[in-house]
Short mmCIF file of C-alpha atoms and ligand atoms in Angstrom, two decimals:
data_model
loop_
_atom_site.label_atom_id
_atom_site.label_comp_id
_atom_site.label_asym_id
_atom_site.label_seq_id
_atom_site.Cartn_x
_atom_site.Cartn_y
_atom_site.Cartn_z
CA MET A 54 98.88 111.76 120.09
CA SER A 55 96.62 112.37 117.11
CA GLU A 56 94.81 109.55 115.36
CA ILE A 57 97.16 106.91 113.95
CA THR A 58 96.91 106.42 110.20
CA TYR A 59 98.28 103.52 108.16
CA ARG A 60 99.84 103.82 104.73
CA ASP A 61 102.50 102.36 102.45
CA ALA A 62 106.05 103.70 102.64
CA ARG A 63 106.97 106.31 100.01
CA VAL A 64 110.41 107.02 98.60
CA ASP A 65 110.58 110.36 100.41
CA ASP A 66 110.05 108.55 103.76
CA ALA A 67 113.39 106.72 103.38
CA GLU A 68 115.45 109.03 105.58
CA GLN A 69 112.86 108.93 108.37
CA ILE A 70 112.54 105.14 108.08
CA VAL A 71 116.28 104.56 108.43
CA ALA A 72 116.40 106.98 111.42
CA PHE A 73 113.40 105.20 112.98
CA TYR A 74 114.98 101.75 112.69
CA ASN A 75 118.33 102.98 114.01
CA GLU A 76 116.58 104.51 117.00
CA VAL A 77 114.24 101.61 117.86
CA GLY A 78 117.20 99.22 117.51
CA GLY A 79 118.45 100.86 120.74
CA GLU A 80 115.05 100.76 122.49
CA THR A 81 114.74 96.98 122.49
CA SER A 82 117.07 94.01 122.40
CA TYR A 83 114.43 91.92 120.62
CA LEU A 84 115.21 93.19 117.11
CA SER A 85 117.94 91.51 115.10
CA PHE A 86 119.88 94.81 114.96
CA GLU A 87 121.12 97.17 117.66
CA ALA A 88 121.04 100.99 117.76
CA ASP A 89 122.56 102.42 114.56
CA GLU A 90 122.98 98.91 113.17
CA TYR A 91 120.09 98.96 110.69
CA PRO A 92 121.64 97.44 107.60
CA MET A 93 120.39 99.87 104.93
CA THR A 94 121.58 103.33 103.92
CA VAL A 95 119.01 105.96 102.93
CA SER A 96 119.84 105.38 99.28
CA GLU A 97 119.39 101.59 99.62
CA GLN A 98 116.13 102.18 101.48
CA LYS A 99 114.90 104.38 98.62
CA ASP A 100 115.70 101.61 96.13
CA GLU A 101 113.92 99.07 98.33
CA ILE A 102 110.79 101.25 98.52
CA ARG A 103 110.84 101.76 94.74
CA SER A 104 110.98 97.97 94.32
CA LEU A 105 107.76 97.67 96.37
CA GLU A 106 105.67 99.66 93.91
CA GLY A 107 103.15 97.24 92.40
CA ASN A 108 104.92 94.35 94.14
CA LYS A 109 102.49 91.52 94.87
CA THR A 110 104.38 89.83 97.67
CA ASN A 111 106.47 92.51 99.42
CA ARG A 112 105.12 95.45 101.34
CA MET A 113 106.21 98.06 103.89
CA LEU A 114 103.40 99.52 105.95
CA LEU A 115 103.82 102.59 108.19
CA ALA A 116 101.75 103.59 111.22
CA MET A 117 101.88 107.40 111.30
CA ASP A 118 101.17 109.80 114.13
CA GLY A 119 100.91 112.93 111.98
CA ASP A 120 104.36 113.19 110.36
CA GLU A 121 106.00 110.89 112.90
CA ILE A 122 106.51 107.16 112.33
CA ALA A 123 104.97 105.20 115.22
CA GLY A 124 105.55 101.72 113.82
CA ILE A 125 106.54 99.75 110.74
CA ALA A 126 105.54 96.30 109.55
CA THR A 127 106.89 94.52 106.50
CA ILE A 128 106.22 91.41 104.50
CA HIS A 129 109.19 90.18 102.54
CA SER A 130 109.02 87.23 100.15
CA SER A 131 111.57 85.55 97.94
CA HIS A 132 111.23 85.87 94.16
CA LYS A 133 111.87 82.14 93.85
CA ILE A 134 108.92 80.18 92.48
CA LYS A 135 109.00 77.56 95.23
CA ALA A 136 109.25 80.07 98.07
CA ARG A 137 107.35 83.18 96.99
CA HIS A 138 104.10 82.02 98.69
CA ASP A 139 105.86 82.34 102.07
CA GLY A 140 106.08 85.93 103.31
CA GLU A 141 108.31 86.86 106.22
CA LEU A 142 106.77 89.32 108.66
CA GLY A 143 108.80 91.98 110.45
CA ILE A 144 107.27 94.46 112.91
CA VAL A 145 108.31 97.15 115.36
CA VAL A 146 106.33 99.78 117.22
CA ALA A 147 108.28 102.61 118.93
CA LYS A 148 108.29 102.26 122.70
CA LYS A 149 106.12 105.30 123.40
CA TYR A 150 103.43 103.95 121.04
CA GLN A 151 103.34 100.36 122.30
CA LYS A 152 100.32 98.69 123.97
CA GLN A 153 97.83 100.91 122.14
CA GLY A 154 96.75 98.44 119.49
CA ILE A 155 99.10 99.68 116.73
CA GLY A 156 100.98 96.37 116.36
CA SER A 157 97.67 94.51 116.07
CA GLU A 158 96.36 96.89 113.40
CA LEU A 159 99.60 96.63 111.37
CA ILE A 160 99.42 92.83 111.38
CA ARG A 161 95.68 92.79 110.64
CA ILE A 162 96.18 94.99 107.55
CA LEU A 163 99.10 92.88 106.30
CA ILE A 164 97.27 89.57 106.78
CA ASP A 165 94.26 90.98 104.88
CA TRP A 166 96.56 92.12 102.08
CA CYS A 167 98.24 88.70 101.91
CA LYS A 168 94.83 87.05 101.64
CA GLY A 169 94.06 89.15 98.57
CA ASN A 170 97.38 89.28 96.74
CA GLY A 171 96.88 85.96 94.99
CA VAL A 172 100.31 84.59 95.88
CA THR A 173 100.94 84.53 99.62
CA THR A 174 99.48 81.52 101.43
CA ARG A 175 101.77 81.42 104.43
CA ILE A 176 103.39 83.95 106.76
CA SER A 177 106.52 83.14 108.75
CA LEU A 178 108.69 84.89 111.29
CA ASP A 179 111.39 84.34 113.90
CA THR A 180 111.12 85.83 117.35
CA ARG A 181 113.07 85.50 120.55
CA ALA A 182 111.30 82.95 122.73
CA ASP A 183 111.40 85.35 125.70
CA ASN A 184 109.71 88.18 123.74
CA ILE A 185 106.40 87.67 125.55
CA PRO A 186 104.46 90.61 123.99
CA ALA A 187 105.48 89.61 120.46
CA VAL A 188 104.71 85.89 120.92
CA ALA A 189 101.31 86.81 122.44
CA LEU A 190 100.58 89.19 119.57
CA TYR A 191 101.43 86.57 116.92
CA MET A 192 99.42 83.83 118.63
CA LYS A 193 96.43 86.20 118.82
CA PHE A 194 96.45 86.26 115.02
CA GLY A 195 96.79 82.49 114.61
CA PHE A 196 100.55 82.00 114.35
CA GLU A 197 101.84 78.76 115.81
CA ILE A 198 105.24 77.90 117.23
CA GLU A 199 106.70 75.50 114.66
CA GLY A 200 110.18 75.08 115.99
CA CYS A 201 112.95 76.46 118.10
CA ARG A 202 116.45 77.51 117.07
CA ARG A 203 118.34 77.03 120.27
CA ASN A 204 120.92 79.64 121.31
CA SER A 205 120.42 81.46 118.05
CA THR A 206 120.94 84.90 119.60
CA LEU A 207 124.08 85.73 121.59
CA LEU A 208 123.82 88.98 123.52
CA ASN A 209 126.15 90.18 126.29
CA GLY A 210 127.42 86.66 126.85
CA MET A 211 123.92 85.14 127.13
CA TYR A 212 122.28 82.80 124.63
CA TYR A 213 118.62 83.14 123.70
CA ASP A 214 116.38 80.73 121.79
CA LEU A 215 114.43 81.84 118.73
CA TYR A 216 110.96 80.53 117.98
CA VAL A 217 110.19 79.82 114.35
CA MET A 218 106.51 80.78 113.97
CA GLY A 219 104.15 80.51 111.04
CA MET A 220 100.56 80.48 109.88
CA MET A 221 98.73 79.43 106.75
CA ILE A 222 96.24 81.99 105.51
CA ASP A 223 92.95 81.43 103.77
CA GLU A 224 92.33 83.07 100.45
CA ALA A 225 89.88 85.98 100.45
C1 COA B 312 105.69 93.33 119.74
C2 COA B 312 105.16 94.72 119.40
C3 COA B 312 105.24 94.94 117.90
C4 COA B 312 103.69 94.82 119.84
O1 COA B 312 103.18 96.07 119.38
P1 COA B 312 102.07 96.84 120.19
O2 COA B 312 101.61 97.99 119.38
O3 COA B 312 102.55 97.13 121.55
O4 COA B 312 100.95 95.71 120.24
P2 COA B 312 99.40 95.89 120.61
O5 COA B 312 99.18 97.08 121.46
O6 COA B 312 98.61 95.79 119.35
O7 COA B 312 99.17 94.59 121.45
C5 COA B 312 98.88 93.43 120.76
C6 COA B 312 98.93 92.19 121.61
O8 COA B 312 100.26 91.98 122.02
C7 COA B 312 100.25 91.38 123.29
N1 COA B 312 100.97 92.28 124.17
C8 COA B 312 101.32 93.58 123.95
N2 COA B 312 102.06 94.03 124.99
C9 COA B 312 102.16 93.02 125.87
C10 COA B 312 102.83 92.84 127.10
N3 COA B 312 103.54 93.83 127.67
N4 COA B 312 102.74 91.62 127.72
C11 COA B 312 102.05 90.60 127.15
N5 COA B 312 101.41 90.71 125.97
C12 COA B 312 101.46 91.90 125.35
C13 COA B 312 98.82 91.15 123.66
O9 COA B 312 98.45 89.88 123.15
C14 COA B 312 98.12 92.22 122.85
O10 COA B 312 96.84 91.87 122.51
P3 COA B 312 95.57 92.41 123.39
O11 COA B 312 95.77 93.89 123.58
O12 COA B 312 94.39 92.07 122.54
O13 COA B 312 95.67 91.66 124.66
C15 COA B 312 105.93 95.81 120.17
O14 COA B 312 105.95 95.48 121.53
C16 COA B 312 107.35 96.01 119.67
O15 COA B 312 107.59 96.65 118.66
N6 COA B 312 108.32 95.48 120.42
C17 COA B 312 109.75 95.71 120.11
C18 COA B 312 110.18 95.12 118.78
C19 COA B 312 109.80 93.68 118.67
O16 COA B 312 109.88 92.92 119.63
N7 COA B 312 109.38 93.32 117.46
C20 COA B 312 109.08 91.95 117.14
C21 COA B 312 110.33 91.23 116.83
S1 COA B 312 109.98 89.56 116.40
#
């Protein structure tokens, strides 16, 4: 593994991003989608990345090992005036790159960016309550468990609770 670098997604990454999500969807049951269930086509992903250019409240950050995507973290916010301060965080690090600090660095960069974008004052997310590494990672950065959506995930006949987590961020 060479040194991991962090950069924004570019339009010509779209094909690799869709392939990455479709693959990691099969590596873990903790994501909301399964293998090959990522909801965007390459063309939709390209449009999404174009919409991020100059966007103050939405961002897609890639962790790159050379030309290979090691992890992706996103902040997605509504355009609505009353909700745009609240960014939803999504994160996944490919299995072979986990436990090396990449998830932490992705979140650290996104929190710093939120502090400086002039709009975001809160970050939210949902995670399965039994996703111990993810809950520990979020708590390390100051997220709190704000609620629980019981039986919100149904997988192979088993129900799983989702934690609603959030944090307020200070302005830079
Ligand atoms: C959750 C995830 C993003 C963490 O990424 P990562 O690169 O492995 O995280 P890091 O190496 O930066 O570890 C960060 C922290 O997570 C926690 N953590 C990571 N792996 C852990 C494990 N196996 N058990 C308990 N805590 C763990 C620790 O708090 C760690 O902090 P520390 O190293 O200072 O103790 C990664 O495991 C992942 O992508 N999982 C599958 C997809 C997923 O669950 N996404 C979140 C959906 S809500």
